[in-house]
XYZ file of C-alpha atoms in Angstrom:
523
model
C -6.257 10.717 -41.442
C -4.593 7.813 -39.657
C -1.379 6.968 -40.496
C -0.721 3.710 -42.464
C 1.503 2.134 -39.657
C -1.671 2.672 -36.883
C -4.298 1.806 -39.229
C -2.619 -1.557 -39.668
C -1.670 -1.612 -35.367
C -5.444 -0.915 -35.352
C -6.120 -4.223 -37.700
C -3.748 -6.595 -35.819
C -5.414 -5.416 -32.314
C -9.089 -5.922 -33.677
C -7.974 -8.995 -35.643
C -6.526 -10.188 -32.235
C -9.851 -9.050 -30.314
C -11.797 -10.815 -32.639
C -9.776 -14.366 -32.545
C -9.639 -14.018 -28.914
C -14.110 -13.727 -28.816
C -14.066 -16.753 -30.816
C -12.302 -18.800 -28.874
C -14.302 -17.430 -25.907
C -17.278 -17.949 -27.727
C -16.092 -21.722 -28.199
C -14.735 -22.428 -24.788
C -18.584 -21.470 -23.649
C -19.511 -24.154 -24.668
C -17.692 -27.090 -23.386
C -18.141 -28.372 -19.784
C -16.465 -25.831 -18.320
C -17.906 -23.091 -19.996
C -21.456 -24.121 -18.875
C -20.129 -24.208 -15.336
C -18.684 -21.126 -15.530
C -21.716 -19.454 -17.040
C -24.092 -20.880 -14.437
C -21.461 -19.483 -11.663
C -22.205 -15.793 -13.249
C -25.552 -16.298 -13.434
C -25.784 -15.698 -17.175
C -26.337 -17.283 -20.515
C -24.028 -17.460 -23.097
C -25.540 -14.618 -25.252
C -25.483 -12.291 -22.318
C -22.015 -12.788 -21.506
C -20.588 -12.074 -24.643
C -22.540 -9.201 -24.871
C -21.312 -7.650 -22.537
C -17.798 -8.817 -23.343
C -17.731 -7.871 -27.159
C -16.122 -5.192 -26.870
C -13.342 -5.969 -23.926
C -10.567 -5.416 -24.898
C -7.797 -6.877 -21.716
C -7.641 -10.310 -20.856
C -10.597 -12.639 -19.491
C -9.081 -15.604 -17.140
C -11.278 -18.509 -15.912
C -11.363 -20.823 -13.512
C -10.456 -23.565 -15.646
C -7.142 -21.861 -17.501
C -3.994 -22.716 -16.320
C -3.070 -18.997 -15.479
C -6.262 -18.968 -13.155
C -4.452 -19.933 -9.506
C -1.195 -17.440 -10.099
C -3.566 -14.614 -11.191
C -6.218 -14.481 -8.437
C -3.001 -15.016 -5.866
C -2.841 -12.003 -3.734
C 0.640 -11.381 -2.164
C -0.572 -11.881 1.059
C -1.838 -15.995 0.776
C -2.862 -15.818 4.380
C -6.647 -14.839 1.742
C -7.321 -17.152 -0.142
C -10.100 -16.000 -2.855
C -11.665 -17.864 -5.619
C -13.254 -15.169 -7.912
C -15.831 -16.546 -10.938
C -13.636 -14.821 -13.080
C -10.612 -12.263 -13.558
C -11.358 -9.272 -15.723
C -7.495 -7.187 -16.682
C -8.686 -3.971 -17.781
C -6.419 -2.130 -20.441
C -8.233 1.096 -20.833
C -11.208 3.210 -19.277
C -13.119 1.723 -21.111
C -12.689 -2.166 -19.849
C -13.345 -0.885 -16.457
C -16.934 0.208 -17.532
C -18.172 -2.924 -19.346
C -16.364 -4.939 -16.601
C -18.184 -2.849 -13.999
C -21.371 -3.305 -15.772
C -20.819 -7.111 -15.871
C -19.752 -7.146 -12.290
C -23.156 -5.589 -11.130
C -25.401 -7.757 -13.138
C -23.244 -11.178 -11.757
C -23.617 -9.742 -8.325
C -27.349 -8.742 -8.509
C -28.272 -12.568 -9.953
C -25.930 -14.923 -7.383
C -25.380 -12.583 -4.687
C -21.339 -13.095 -4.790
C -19.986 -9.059 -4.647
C -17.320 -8.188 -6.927
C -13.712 -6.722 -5.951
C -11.659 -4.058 -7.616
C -7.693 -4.838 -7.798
C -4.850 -2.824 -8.314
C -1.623 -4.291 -6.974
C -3.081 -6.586 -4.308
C -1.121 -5.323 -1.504
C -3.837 -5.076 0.790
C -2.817 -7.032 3.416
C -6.209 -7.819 5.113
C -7.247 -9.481 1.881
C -9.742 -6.783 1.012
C -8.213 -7.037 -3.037
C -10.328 -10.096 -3.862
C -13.395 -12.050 -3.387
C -15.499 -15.042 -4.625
C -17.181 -12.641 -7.283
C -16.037 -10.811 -10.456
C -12.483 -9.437 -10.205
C -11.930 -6.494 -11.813
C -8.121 -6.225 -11.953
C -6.770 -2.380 -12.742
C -3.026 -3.637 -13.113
C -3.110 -3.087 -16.729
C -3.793 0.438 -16.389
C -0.403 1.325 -16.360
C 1.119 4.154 -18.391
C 2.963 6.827 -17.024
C 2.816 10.772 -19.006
C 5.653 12.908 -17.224
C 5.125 16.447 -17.858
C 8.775 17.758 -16.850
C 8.270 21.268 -18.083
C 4.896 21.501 -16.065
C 6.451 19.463 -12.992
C 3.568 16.938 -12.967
C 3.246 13.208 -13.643
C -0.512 11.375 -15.220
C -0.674 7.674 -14.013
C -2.761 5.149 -14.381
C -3.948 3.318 -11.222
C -2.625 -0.224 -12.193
C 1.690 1.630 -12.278
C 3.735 0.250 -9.489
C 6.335 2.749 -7.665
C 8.784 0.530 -9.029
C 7.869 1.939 -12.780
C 7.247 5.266 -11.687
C 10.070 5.929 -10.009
C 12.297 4.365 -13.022
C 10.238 6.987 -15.495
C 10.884 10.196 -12.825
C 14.754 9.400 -12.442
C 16.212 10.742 -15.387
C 14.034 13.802 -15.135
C 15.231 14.084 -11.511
C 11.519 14.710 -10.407
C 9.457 12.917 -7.004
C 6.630 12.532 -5.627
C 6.670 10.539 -2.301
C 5.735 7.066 -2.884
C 5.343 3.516 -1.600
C 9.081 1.645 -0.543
C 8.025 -1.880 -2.234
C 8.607 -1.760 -6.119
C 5.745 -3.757 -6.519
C 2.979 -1.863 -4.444
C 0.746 0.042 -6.944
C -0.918 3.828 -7.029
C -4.543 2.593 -6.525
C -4.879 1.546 -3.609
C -1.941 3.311 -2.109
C -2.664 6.833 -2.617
C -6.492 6.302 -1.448
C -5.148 5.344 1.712
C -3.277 8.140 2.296
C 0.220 7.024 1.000
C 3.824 6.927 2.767
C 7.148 6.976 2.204
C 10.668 7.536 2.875
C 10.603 11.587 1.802
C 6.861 12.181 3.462
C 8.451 14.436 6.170
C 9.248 16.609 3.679
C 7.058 16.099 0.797
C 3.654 15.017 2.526
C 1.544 12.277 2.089
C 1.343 11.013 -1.675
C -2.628 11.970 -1.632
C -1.382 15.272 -0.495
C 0.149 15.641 -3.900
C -2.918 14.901 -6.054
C -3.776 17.648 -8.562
C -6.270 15.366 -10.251
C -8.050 12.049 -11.011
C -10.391 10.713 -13.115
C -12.584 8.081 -11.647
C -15.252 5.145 -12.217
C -18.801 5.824 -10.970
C -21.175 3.303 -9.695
C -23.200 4.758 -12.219
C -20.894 3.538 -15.103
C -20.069 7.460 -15.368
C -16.069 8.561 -15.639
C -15.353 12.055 -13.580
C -12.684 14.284 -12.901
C -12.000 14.902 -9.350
C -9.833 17.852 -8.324
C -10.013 20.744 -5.967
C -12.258 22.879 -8.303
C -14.345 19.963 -9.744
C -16.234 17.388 -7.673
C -14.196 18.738 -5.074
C -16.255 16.403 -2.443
C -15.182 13.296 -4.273
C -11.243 14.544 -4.544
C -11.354 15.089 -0.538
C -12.739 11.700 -0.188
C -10.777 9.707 -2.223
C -7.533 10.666 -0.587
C -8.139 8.828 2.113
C -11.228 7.122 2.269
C -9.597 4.158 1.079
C -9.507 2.201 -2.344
C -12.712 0.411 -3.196
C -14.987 3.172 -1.475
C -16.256 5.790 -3.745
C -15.457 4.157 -7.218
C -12.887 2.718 -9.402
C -9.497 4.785 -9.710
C -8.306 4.972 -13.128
C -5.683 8.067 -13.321
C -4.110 10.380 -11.155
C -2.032 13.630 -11.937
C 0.576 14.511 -9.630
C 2.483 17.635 -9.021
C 6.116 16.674 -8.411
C 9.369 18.338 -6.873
C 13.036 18.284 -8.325
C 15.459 15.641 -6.114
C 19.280 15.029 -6.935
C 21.008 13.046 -4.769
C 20.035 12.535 -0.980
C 21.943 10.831 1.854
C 20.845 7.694 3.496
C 21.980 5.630 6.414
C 20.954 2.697 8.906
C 21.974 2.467 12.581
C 21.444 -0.429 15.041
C 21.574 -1.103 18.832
C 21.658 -5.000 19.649
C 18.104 -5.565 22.222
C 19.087 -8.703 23.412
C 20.138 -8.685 26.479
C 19.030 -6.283 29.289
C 22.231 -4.231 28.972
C 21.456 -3.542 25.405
C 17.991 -2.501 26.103
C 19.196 0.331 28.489
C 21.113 1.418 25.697
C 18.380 1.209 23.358
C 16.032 3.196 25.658
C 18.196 5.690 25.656
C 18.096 5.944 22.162
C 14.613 5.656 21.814
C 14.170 8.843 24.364
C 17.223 10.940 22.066
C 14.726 10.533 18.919
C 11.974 11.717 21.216
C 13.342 14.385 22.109
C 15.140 15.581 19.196
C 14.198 14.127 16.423
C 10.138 13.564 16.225
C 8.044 16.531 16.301
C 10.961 18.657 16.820
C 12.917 17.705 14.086
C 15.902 19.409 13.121
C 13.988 19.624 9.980
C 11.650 18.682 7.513
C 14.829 16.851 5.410
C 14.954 14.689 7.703
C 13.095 11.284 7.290
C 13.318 8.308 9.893
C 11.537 4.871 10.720
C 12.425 3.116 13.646
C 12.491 -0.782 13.713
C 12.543 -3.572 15.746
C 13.821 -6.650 14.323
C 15.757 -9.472 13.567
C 18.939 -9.298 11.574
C 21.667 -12.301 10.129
C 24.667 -9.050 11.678
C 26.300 -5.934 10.804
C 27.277 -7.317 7.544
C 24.718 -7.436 4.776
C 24.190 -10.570 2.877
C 21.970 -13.942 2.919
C 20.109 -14.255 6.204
C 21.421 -16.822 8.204
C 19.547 -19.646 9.961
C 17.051 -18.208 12.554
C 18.969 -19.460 15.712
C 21.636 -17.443 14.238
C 19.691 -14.272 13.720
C 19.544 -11.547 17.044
C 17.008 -8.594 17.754
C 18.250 -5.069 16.959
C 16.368 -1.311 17.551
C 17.153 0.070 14.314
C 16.944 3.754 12.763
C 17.231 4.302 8.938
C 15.967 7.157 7.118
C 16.854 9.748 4.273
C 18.059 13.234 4.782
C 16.925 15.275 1.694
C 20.414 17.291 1.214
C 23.986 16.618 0.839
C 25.625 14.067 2.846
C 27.708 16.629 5.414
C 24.440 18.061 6.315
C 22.934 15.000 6.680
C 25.724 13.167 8.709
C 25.599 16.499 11.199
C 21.576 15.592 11.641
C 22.054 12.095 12.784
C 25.433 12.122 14.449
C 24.075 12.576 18.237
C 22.202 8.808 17.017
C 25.615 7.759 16.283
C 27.078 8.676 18.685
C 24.011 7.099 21.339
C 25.771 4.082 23.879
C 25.719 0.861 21.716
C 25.162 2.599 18.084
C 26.644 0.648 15.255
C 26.391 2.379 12.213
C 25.283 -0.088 8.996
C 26.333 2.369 6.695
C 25.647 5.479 5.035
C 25.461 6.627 1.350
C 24.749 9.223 -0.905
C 23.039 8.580 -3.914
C 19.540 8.811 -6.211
C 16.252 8.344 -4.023
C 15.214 5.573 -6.170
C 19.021 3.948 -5.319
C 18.400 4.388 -1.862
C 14.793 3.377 -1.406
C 16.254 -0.211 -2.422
C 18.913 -0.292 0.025
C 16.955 0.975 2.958
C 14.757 -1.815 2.243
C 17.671 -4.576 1.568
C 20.504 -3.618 3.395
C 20.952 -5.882 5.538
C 19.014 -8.531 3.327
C 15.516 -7.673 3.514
C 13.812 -6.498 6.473
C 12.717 -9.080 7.614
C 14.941 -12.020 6.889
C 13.594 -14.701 4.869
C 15.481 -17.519 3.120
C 16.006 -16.105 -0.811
C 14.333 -19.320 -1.928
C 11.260 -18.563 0.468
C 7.847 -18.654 -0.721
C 5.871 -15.392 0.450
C 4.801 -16.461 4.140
C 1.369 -15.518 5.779
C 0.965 -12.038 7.517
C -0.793 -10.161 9.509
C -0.751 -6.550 10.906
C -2.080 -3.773 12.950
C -1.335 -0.048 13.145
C -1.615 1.903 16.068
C -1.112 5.994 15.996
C 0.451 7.428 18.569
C 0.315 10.986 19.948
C 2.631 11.475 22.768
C 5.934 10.810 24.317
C 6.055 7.570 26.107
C 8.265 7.197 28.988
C 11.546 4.744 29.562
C 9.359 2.032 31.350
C 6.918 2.363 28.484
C 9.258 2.077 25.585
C 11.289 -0.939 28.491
C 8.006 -3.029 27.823
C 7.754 -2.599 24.217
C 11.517 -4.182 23.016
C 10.797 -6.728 26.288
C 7.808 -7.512 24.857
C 8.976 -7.867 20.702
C 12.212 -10.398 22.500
C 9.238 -12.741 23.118
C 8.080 -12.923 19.456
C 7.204 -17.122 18.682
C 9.724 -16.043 15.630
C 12.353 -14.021 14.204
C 10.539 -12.960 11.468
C 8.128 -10.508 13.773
C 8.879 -7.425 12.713
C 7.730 -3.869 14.665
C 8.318 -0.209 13.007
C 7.439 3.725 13.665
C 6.741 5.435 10.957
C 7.632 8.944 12.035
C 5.215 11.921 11.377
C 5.885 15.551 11.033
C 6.721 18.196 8.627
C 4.766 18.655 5.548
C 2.657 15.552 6.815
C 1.308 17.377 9.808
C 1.556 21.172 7.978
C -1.148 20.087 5.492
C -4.843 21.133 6.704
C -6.740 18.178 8.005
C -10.054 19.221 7.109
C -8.351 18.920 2.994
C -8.317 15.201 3.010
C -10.168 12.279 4.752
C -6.344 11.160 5.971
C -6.632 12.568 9.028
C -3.367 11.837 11.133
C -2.251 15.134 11.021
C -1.333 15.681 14.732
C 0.194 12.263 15.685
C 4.275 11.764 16.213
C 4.412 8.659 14.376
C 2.711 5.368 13.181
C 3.256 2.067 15.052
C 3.128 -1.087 13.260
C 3.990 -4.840 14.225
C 4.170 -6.915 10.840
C 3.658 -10.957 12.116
C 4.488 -13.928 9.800
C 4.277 -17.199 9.297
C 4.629 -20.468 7.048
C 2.895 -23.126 8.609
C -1.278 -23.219 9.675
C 0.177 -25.095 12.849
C 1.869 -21.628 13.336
C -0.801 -19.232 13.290
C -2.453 -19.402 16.648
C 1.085 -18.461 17.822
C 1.886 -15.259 15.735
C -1.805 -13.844 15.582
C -1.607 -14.238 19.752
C 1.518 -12.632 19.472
C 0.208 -9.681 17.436
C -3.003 -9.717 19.982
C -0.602 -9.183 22.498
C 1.081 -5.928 21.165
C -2.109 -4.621 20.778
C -2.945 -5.063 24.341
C 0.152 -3.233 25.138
C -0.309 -0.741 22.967
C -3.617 0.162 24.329
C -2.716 3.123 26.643
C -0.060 4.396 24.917
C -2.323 5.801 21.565
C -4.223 8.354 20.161
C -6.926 5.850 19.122
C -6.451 6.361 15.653
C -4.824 3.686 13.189
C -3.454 4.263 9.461
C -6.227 2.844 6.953
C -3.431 1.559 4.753
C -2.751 -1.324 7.353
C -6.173 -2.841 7.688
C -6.574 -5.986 10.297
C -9.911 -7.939 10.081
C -11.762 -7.959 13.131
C -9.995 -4.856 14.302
C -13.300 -3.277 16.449
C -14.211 0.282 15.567
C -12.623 0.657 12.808
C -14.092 3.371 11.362
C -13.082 5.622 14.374
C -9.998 4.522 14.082
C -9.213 4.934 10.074
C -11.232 8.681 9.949
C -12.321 9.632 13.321
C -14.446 12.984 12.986
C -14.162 12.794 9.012
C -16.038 9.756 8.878
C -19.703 11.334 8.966
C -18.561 13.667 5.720
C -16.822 10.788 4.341
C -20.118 8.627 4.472
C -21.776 11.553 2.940
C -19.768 11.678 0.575
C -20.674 7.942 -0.122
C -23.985 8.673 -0.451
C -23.798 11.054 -3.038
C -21.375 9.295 -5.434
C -22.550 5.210 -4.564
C -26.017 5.918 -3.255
C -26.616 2.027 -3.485
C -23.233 0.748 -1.630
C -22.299 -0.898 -4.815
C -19.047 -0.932 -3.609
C -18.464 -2.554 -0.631
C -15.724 -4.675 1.416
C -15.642 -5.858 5.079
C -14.045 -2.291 6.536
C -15.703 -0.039 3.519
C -17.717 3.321 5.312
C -21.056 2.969 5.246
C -22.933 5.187 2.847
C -25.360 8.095 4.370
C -27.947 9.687 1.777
């Protein structure tokens, strides 16, 4: 028997469920409810049937909410969906699903599936029904057990807040406000990956959305073909996340640190070649160990000192090295010291405290990375990831900081994600992330305010790809998508990418879901 106090929660909620139909119900039939209906393709009785029983929010076109909620953070894409759907519970995503096919199938415009709207190629929304998973956001830690149950829609920002007093990680994405969904189906990294893996490496479990309308576990003992796929294959592909179950590790304090070499003049880039070739050498596939945990950046800074960015003609280029060291800070301080001790090194600083403490500062100190006004708005961006396998020689790595000097701003912004450890250890064939042999992940990040500034920075980042041609493995992360990026699919999954489509075949025989870089199903 329920008790009193959730029979009469239970009242309010269906009370408030019921208001909120009327009022739909109502709003159908004004102006811009007809409009709205004829956009979906549906009458009025059919929309409410299949919306009876929704219980998350329903935002139109014509509410005042409608332009901040279909934003995406990247407004280089900007989308226009015929509605927004914020599913609450499993159950949400299945009528909104169901509503999404039926819209699609009678105007044609195919419906997206959101969970943080990170994607930076714009791949998190579309002209037809959005079916936003943000509100899917509970978090079950099982500290006995060592494993965590989270819904797609939880940011690491959350998750990391509900691990820290049990002292328990999993590695996760650096932004606060990046989410698990589409995240961990791209493969998933972070500042501890070294050591810890990928975070699809760490999936026990998940329950997921059919095309079908049907809700599954995936694991590695049920629908193992679908758990394989989904780490990896990309969010969107195979279905709609809803959970996932992770196992987790203890972590107490860990020591942090940031080191920079000014790039420039040509002076300073000796120096920072030489730097470049000591982490090489030492400290990429032959780490010291798997505790250690560096990216590499190229960038512009205000100065050693953190605080507000200054103006841009006041900001210089710097090689940078940050990382964690998963240990205590005399350990960690013997690790880097031959960086610090590199011709040019300044040390930023170094501290010991809780991951989730230092995930922050590796991101802020100095102010944000990279430097925008506090009061900007979010500029435009665009990206491209480039894997690479081998060592690259002095004139090689010479014509990469020469090159990043000639950025049309100083808010370009280049970065290695280093590789190794438990990231390569784990079996390749286990996942459809396949980057299992590479030394590190190459990125250049461009950005921009103005449309009169575009041609500039997307040359720019056309450029560095140029460059970067003979120096990888041919292989890109699938987390950093670029439009127009040829062979793509080679690039995100290689030799996985005829099981993958297999895969696809068996669990969305029909390609219901389907984006510009999505793998093409094979029956």
């Amino acid at each position: 028997m329920l008790h009193p106090t959730t029979r009469n929660l239970m009242a309010h909620v269906h009370s408030r469920q019921r208001q909120a139909f009327a009022a739909l119900s109502t709003q159908l039939d004004g102006e811009s409810g007809r409009h709205g209906l004829k956009q979906l393709g549906l009458d009025k009785a059919e929309l409410l049937s299949h919306l009876k029983d929704f219980r998350g929010q329903i935002v139109w076109p014509w509410e005042p909410d409608y332009n901040t909620d279909r934003a995406l953070f990247n407004p280089l894409f900007d989308a226009y969906p015929v509605v927004i759907l914020y599913c609450t519970v499993a159950s949400d995503a299945v009528f909104a699903l169901t509503l999404a096919k039926l819209v699609e199938e009678r105007t044609k415009l195919a419906f997206t599936v959101r969970s943080g709207g990170h994607c930076t190629a714009g791949f998190s929304a579309g002209a037809g029904v959005l079916i936003d998973m943000s509100q899917i956001n509970d978090v079950y830690v099982d500290a006995a057990g060592m494993t965590a149950t989270v819904g797609c829609g939880v940011n690491f920002g959350k998750f990391r807040a509900a691990l820290l007093p049990y002292k328990l990680h999993v590695p996760g994405g650096e932004c606060d406000d990046v989410c698990i969904g589409g995240y961990m189906q791209g493969g998933g990294y972070g500042f501890t990956s070294v050591t810890y893996g990928m975070n699809c490496d760490n999936v026990i479990s998940m329950t997921v959305l059919l095309a079908n309308g049907t809700i599954v576990t995936a694991s590695e003992t049920v629908n193992r073909d679908l758990w394989w796929g989904m780490r990896g294959g990309t969010g969107g592909t195979l279905g709609i996340l809803l959970n996932v179950t992770y196992k987790l590790v203890t972590l107490g304090d860990v020591f942090g640190w940031a080191i920079i070499w000014p790039i420039a003049t040509a002076a300073n880039q000796a120096d920072a070649v030489t730097a470049l070739n000591l982490l090489q050498d030492n400290y990429m596939a032959t780490a010291p160990s798997k505790q250690l945990n560096i990216q590499v950046s190229l960038c512009y800074q205000p100065g050693i000192v953190a605080g507000l960015p200054l103006p841009p003609a006041a900001m210089q280029p710097y090689l940078m090295v940050r990382g964690v060291w998963v240990g205590n800070a005399t350990d960690g301080q013997a690790a880097i010291q031959a960086l610090c001790n590199s011709p040019g090194a300044t040390t930023q600083w170094t501290k010991t405290a809780s991951f989730d403490v230092l995930n922050t500062e590796l991101l802020n100190l100095p102010y944000g990375m990279p430097c925008f006004a506090a009061d900007a708005v979010m500029p435009r961006e665009d990206k491209a990831s480039r894997i690479v396998a081998r060592k690259l020689t002095s004139a090689e790595w010479q014509s990469l900081l020469a090159y990043f000097v000639s950025t049309p701003n100083p808010y370009s912004y280049f970065y290695m994600e280093f590789y190794g450890g438990a990231i390569n250890e784990y079996p390749v064939a286990d996942s459809a992330w396949i980057h299992r042999d590479a030394l590190y992940n190459a990125v250049l990040d461009v950005f921009w305010w103005e449309e009169a500034d575009r041609a500039a920075s997307q040359a720019f980042l056309d450029g560095w790809i140029a460059l970067m041609e003979p120096l990888y493995n041919g292989h890109a992360y699938q987390n950093y998508p670029r439009l127009g990026d040829p062979n793509w699919a080679d690039k995100y999954w290689g030799d996985a990418q005829g099981k993958l489509a297999a895969v696809k075949g068996v669990y969305d025989p029909k390609t219901l879901f389907t984006f510009a870089q999505c793998i093409v199903q094979r029956n």
